[in-house]
C-alpha positions as semicolon CSV with decimal commas, in nm:
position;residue;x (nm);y (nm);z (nm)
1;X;-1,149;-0,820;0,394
2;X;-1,001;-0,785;0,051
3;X;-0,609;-0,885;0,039
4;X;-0,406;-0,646;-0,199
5;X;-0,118;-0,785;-0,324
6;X;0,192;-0,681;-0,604
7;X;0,406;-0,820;-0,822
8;X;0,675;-0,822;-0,532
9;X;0,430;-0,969;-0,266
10;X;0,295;-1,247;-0,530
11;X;0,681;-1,358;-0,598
12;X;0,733;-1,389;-0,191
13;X;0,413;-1,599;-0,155
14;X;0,510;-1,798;-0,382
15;X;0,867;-1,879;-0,300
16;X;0,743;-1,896;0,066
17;X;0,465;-2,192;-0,064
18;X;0,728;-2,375;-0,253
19;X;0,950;-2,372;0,044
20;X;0,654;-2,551;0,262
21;X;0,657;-2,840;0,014
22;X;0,335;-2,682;-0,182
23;X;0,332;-2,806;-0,514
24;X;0,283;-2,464;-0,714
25;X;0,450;-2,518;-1,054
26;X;0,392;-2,866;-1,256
27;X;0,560;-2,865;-1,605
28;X;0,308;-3,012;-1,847
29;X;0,358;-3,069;-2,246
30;X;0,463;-2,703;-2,402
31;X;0,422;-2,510;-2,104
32;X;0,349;-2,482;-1,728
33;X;0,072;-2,522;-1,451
34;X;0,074;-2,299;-1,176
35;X;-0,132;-2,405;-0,867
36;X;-0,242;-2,143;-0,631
37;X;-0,120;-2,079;-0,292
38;X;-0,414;-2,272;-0,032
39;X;-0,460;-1,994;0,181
40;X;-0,573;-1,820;-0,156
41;X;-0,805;-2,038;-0,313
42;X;-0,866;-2,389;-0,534
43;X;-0,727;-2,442;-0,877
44;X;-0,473;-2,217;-1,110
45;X;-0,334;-2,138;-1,431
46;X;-0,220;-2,342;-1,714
47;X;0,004;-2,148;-1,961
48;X;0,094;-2,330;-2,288
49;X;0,389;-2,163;-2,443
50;X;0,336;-2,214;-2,833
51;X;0,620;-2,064;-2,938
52;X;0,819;-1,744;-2,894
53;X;0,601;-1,392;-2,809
54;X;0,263;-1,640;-2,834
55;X;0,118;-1,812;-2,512
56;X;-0,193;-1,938;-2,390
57;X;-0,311;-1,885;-2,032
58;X;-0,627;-2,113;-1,932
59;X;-0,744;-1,965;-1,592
60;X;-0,950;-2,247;-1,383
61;X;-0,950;-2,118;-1,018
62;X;-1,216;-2,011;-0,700
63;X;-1,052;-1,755;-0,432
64;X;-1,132;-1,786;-0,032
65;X;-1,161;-1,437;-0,014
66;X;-1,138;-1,097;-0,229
67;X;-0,817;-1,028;-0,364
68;X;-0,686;-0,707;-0,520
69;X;-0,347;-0,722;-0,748
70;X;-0,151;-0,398;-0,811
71;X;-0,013;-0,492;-1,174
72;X;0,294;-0,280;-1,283
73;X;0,307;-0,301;-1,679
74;X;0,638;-0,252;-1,886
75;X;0,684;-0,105;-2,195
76;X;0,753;-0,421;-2,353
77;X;0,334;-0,569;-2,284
78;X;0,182;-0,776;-2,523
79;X;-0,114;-0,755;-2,706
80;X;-0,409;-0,943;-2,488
81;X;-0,675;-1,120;-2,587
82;X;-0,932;-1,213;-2,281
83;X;-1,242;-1,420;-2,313
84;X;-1,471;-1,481;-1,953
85;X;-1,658;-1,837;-1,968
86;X;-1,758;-1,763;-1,615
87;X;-1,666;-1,542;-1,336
88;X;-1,578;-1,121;-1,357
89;X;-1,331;-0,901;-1,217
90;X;-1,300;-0,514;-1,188
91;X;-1,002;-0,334;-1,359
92;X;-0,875;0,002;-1,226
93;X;-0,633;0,173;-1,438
94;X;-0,428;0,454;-1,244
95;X;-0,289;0,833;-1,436
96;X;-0,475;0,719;-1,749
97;X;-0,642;0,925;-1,960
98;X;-0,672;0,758;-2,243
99;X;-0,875;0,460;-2,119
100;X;-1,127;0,407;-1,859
101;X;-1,060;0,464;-1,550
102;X;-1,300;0,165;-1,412
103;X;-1,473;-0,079;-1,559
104;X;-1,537;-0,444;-1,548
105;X;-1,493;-0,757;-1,721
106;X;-1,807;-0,993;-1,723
107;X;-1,891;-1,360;-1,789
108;X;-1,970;-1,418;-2,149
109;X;-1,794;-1,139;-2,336
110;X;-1,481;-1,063;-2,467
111;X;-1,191;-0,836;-2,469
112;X;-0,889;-0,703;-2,670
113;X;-0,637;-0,489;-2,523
114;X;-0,272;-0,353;-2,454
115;X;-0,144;-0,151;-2,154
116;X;0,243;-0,080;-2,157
117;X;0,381;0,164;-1,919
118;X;0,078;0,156;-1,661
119;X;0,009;0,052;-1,344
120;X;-0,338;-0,172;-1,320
121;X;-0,495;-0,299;-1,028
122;X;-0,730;-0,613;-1,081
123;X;-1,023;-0,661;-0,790
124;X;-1,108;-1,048;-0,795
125;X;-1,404;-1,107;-0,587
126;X;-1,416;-1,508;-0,341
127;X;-1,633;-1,818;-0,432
128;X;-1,688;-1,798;-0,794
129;X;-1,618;-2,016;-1,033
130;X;-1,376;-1,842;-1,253
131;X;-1,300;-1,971;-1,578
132;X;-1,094;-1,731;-1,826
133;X;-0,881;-1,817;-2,120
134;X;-0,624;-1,524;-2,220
135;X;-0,391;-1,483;-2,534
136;X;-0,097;-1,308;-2,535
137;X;0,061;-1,166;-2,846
138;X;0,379;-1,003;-2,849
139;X;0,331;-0,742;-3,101
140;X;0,614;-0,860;-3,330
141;X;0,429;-1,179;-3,409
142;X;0,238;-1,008;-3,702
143;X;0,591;-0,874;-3,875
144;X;0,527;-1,159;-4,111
145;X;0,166;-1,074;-4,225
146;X;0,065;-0,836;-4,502
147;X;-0,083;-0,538;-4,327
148;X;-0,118;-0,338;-4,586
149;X;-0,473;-0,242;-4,693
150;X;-0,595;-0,395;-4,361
151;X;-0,897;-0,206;-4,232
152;X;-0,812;-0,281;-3,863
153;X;-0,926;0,013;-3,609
154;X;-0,690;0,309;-3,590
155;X;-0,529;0,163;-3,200
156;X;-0,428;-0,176;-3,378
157;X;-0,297;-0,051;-3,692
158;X;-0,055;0,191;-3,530
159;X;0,019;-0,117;-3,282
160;X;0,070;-0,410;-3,549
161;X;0,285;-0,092;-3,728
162;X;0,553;-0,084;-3,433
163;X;0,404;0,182;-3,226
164;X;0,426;0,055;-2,928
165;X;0,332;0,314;-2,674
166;X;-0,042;0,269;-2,828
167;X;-0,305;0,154;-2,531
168;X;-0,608;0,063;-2,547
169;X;-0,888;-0,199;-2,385
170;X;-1,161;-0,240;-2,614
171;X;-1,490;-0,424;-2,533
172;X;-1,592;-0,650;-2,835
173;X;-1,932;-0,827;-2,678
174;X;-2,094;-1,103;-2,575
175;X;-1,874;-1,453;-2,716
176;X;-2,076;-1,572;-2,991
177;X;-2,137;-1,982;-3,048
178;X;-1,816;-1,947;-3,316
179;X;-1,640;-1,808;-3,051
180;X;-1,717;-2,041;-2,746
181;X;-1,713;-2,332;-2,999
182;X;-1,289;-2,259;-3,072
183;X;-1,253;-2,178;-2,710
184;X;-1,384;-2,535;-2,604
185;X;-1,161;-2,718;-2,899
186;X;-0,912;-2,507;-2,774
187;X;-0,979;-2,681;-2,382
188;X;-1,009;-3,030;-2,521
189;X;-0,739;-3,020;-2,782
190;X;-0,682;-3,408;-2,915
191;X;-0,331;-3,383;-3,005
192;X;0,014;-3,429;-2,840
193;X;0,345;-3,271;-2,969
194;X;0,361;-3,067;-3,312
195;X;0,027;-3,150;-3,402
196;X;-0,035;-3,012;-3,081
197;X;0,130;-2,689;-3,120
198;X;-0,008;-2,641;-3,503
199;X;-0,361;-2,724;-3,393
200;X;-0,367;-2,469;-3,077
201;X;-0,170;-2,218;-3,303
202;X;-0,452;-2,251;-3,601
203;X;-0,788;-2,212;-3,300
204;X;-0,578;-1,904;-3,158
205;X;-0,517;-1,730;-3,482
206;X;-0,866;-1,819;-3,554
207;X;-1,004;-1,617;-3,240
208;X;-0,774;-1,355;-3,293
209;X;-0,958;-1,290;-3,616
210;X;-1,299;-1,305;-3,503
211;X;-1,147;-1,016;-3,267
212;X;-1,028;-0,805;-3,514
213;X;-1,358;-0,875;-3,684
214;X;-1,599;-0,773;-3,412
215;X;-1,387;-0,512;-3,338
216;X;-1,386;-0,348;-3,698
217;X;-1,762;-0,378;-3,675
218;X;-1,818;-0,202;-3,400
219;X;-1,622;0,086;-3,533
220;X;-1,947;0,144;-3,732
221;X;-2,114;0,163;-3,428
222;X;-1,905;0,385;-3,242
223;X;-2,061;0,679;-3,069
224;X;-1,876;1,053;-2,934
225;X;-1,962;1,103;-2,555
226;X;-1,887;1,428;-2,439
227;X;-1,858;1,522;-2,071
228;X;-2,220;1,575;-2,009
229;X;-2,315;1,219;-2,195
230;X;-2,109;1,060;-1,955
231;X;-2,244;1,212;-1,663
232;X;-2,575;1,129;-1,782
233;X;-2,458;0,776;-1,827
234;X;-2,270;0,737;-1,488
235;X;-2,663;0,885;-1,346
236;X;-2,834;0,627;-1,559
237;X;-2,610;0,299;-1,376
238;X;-2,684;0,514;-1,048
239;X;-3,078;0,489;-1,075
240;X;-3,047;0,086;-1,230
241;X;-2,839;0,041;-0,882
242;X;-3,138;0,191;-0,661
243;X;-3,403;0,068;-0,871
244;X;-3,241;-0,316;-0,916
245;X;-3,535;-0,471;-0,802
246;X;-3,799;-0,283;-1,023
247;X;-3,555;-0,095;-1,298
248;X;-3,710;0,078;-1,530
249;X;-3,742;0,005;-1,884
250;X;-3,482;0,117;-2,153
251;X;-3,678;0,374;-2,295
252;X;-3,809;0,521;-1,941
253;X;-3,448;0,525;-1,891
254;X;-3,292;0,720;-2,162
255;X;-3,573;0,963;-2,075
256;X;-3,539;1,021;-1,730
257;X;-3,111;1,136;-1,761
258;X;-3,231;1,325;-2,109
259;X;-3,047;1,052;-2,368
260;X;-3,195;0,833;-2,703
261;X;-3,212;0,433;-2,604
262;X;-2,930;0,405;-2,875
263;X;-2,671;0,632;-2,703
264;X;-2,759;0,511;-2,361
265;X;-2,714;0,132;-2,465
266;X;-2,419;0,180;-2,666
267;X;-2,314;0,440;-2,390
268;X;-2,314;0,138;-2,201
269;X;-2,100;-0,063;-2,377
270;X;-1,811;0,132;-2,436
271;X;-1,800;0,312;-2,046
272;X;-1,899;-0,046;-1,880
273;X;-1,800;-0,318;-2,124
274;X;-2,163;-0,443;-2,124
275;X;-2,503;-0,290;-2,203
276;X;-2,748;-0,148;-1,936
277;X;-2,933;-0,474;-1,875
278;X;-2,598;-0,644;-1,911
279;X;-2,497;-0,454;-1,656
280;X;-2,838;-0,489;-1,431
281;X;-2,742;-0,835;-1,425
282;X;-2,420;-0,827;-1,324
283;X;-2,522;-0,608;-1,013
284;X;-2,800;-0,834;-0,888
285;X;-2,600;-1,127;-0,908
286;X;-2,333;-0,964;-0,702
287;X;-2,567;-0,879;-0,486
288;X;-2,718;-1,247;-0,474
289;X;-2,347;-1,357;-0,374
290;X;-2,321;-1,111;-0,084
291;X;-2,714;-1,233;0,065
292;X;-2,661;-1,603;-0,031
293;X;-2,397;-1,543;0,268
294;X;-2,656;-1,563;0,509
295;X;-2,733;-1,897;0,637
296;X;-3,117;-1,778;0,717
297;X;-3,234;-1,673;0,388
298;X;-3,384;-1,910;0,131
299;X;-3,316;-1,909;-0,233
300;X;-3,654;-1,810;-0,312
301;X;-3,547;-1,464;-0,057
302;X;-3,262;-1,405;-0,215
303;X;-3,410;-1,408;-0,561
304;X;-3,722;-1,212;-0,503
305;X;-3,458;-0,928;-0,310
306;X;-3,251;-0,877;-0,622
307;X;-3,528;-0,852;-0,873
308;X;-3,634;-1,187;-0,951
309;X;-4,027;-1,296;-0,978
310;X;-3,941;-1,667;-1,040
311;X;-3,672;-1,834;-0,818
312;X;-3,660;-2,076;-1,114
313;X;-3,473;-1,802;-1,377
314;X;-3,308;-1,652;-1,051
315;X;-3,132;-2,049;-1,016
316;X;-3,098;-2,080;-1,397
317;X;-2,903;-1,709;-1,436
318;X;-2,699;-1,755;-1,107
319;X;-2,555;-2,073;-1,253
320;X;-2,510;-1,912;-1,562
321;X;-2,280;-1,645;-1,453
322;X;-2,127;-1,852;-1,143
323;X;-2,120;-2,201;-1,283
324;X;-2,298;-2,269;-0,934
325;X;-2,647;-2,320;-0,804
326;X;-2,772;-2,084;-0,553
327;X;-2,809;-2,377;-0,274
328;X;-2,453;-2,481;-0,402
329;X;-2,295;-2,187;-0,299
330;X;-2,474;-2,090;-0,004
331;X;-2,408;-2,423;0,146
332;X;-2,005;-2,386;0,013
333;X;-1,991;-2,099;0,217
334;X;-2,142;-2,230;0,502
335;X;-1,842;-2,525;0,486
């Protein structure tokens, strides 16, 4: 059963936790950490508060069970930076027509965005390792930088400019080595204090240019889809669902819903956040999840079910995405 929860309900459980004598908030050196609730999961949220309209939010946590959040966004939302070591969710946006109306955020890449006035609802799915480190920006920040003749895409410029009713959520890729290298000195920071707070400052303004980066660069990548494209591309994730096990290649593919291998990967990208073996993946290892649930089926099953020929690269990708071994988690959820 997923558990669907607001901002109001979140606020209750967690003034009803801290009147049981649960430990939920811990101050810790320039900011907070926020335990969760038991009957929701292991582990929480660190939030280091660098200094005014710039935070840090380092997400270490594994639910019990499924959990949807209705999130109720003011005018007054920051610009977001969101990078996925391990784990995914699915993002719903409601009344929105100038974003997608459903996507998902996947281990490994990346993602820029800002959503004032709107009303998002976040699907978290139990027992994976979930590992997610978030900036947030408030826009005002940047009043101090030069923007002028700064070729930043068309939805930041008019944000960084004071338009604030801009949204957007913009997929930027997989997290390259630079990337995941700042992210992890970022995690294991060696200072205390100022140097603390100039050293975390310096690795965030560092990713938020590699951001801005990819994200110019993709602009010469960028692609129109009309309505019939995205048909064809919601008909293209429809046959890689029913053909998981045996998909066909990328070129059968684009031929069979009438599209070029370039517009049907890059299709991919900017409908699903991921490309179409990007998102093959993702699929069978939700699936994987759902059979590893069954106390009667071997690894080497579960693998073969969802597509695998070798339950050695089944193990090897299942950790990857889940920070887990297949015989880890079956026998987690068998606790």
């Amino acid at each position: 059963m997923v558990i669907t929860l607001t901002d109001a309900d979140i606020t209750d459980l967690v003034d009803e936790a801290e009147q049981k004598g649960e430990l939920i908030c811990q101050p810790i050196e320039n900011g907070m950490h926020y335990n969760l609730p038991q009957q929701w999961g292991q582990g929480g949220d660190h939030i280091l508060h660098l200094r005014p309209g710039l935070d840090v939010y380092i997400r270490n946590s594994r639910l019990r069970q499924p959990m949807r959040f209705v999130l109720e966004h003011e005018s007054n939302f920051p610009l977001v930076a969101k990078f996925y070591l391990s784990g995914t969710s699915r993002v719903q946006t409601l009344n929105a027509t100038d974003i997608n109306c459903d996507y998902r955020e996947i281990t490994g890449y990346h993602y820029l965005y800002h959503l004032p006035n709107h009303i998002e609802v976040e699907e978290w799915p139990a027992d994976q390792e979930l590992q997610v480190i978030m900036i947030s920006v408030n826009p005002d920040y940047f009043n101090g930088f030069n923007l002028e003749r700064t070729a930043l895409p068309k939805p930041l410029q008019h944000l960084l400019a004071g338009d604030r009713t801009q949204r957007f959520h913009q997929s930027l890729g997989p997290i390259t080595n630079s990337i995941r290298q700042k992210i992890q000195q970022i995690l294991n920071c060696p200072y205390t204090g100022l140097m603390q707070q100039l050293y975390l400052e310096g690795k965030v303004l560092e990713l938020l240019t590699a951001q801005f980066i990819a994200w110019q660069e993709t602009q010469h990548q960028t692609i129109i889809l009309n309505t019939q494209d995205i048909e064809q591309l919601h008909w293209a994730k429809d046959i890689l669902v029913q053909h998981a096990q045996q998909p066909p290649s990328l070129i059968e593919l684009a031929r069979r819903v009438g599209l070029n291998d370039r517009k049907l990967n890059q299709g991919f990208r900017h409908l699903f956040g991921t490309t179409v073996f990007g998102y093959l993946q993702q699929y069978r290892m939700e699936q994987a999840q759902l059979l590893l649930q069954d106390r009667e089926l071997s690894v080497a099953k579960v693998a073969a079910t969802v597509g695998y020929r070798s339950p050695e690269a089944f193990s090897t990708a299942f950790r990857r995405q889940f920070a887990v071994s297949p015989k880890a988690y079956q026998l987690g959820r068998r606790a």
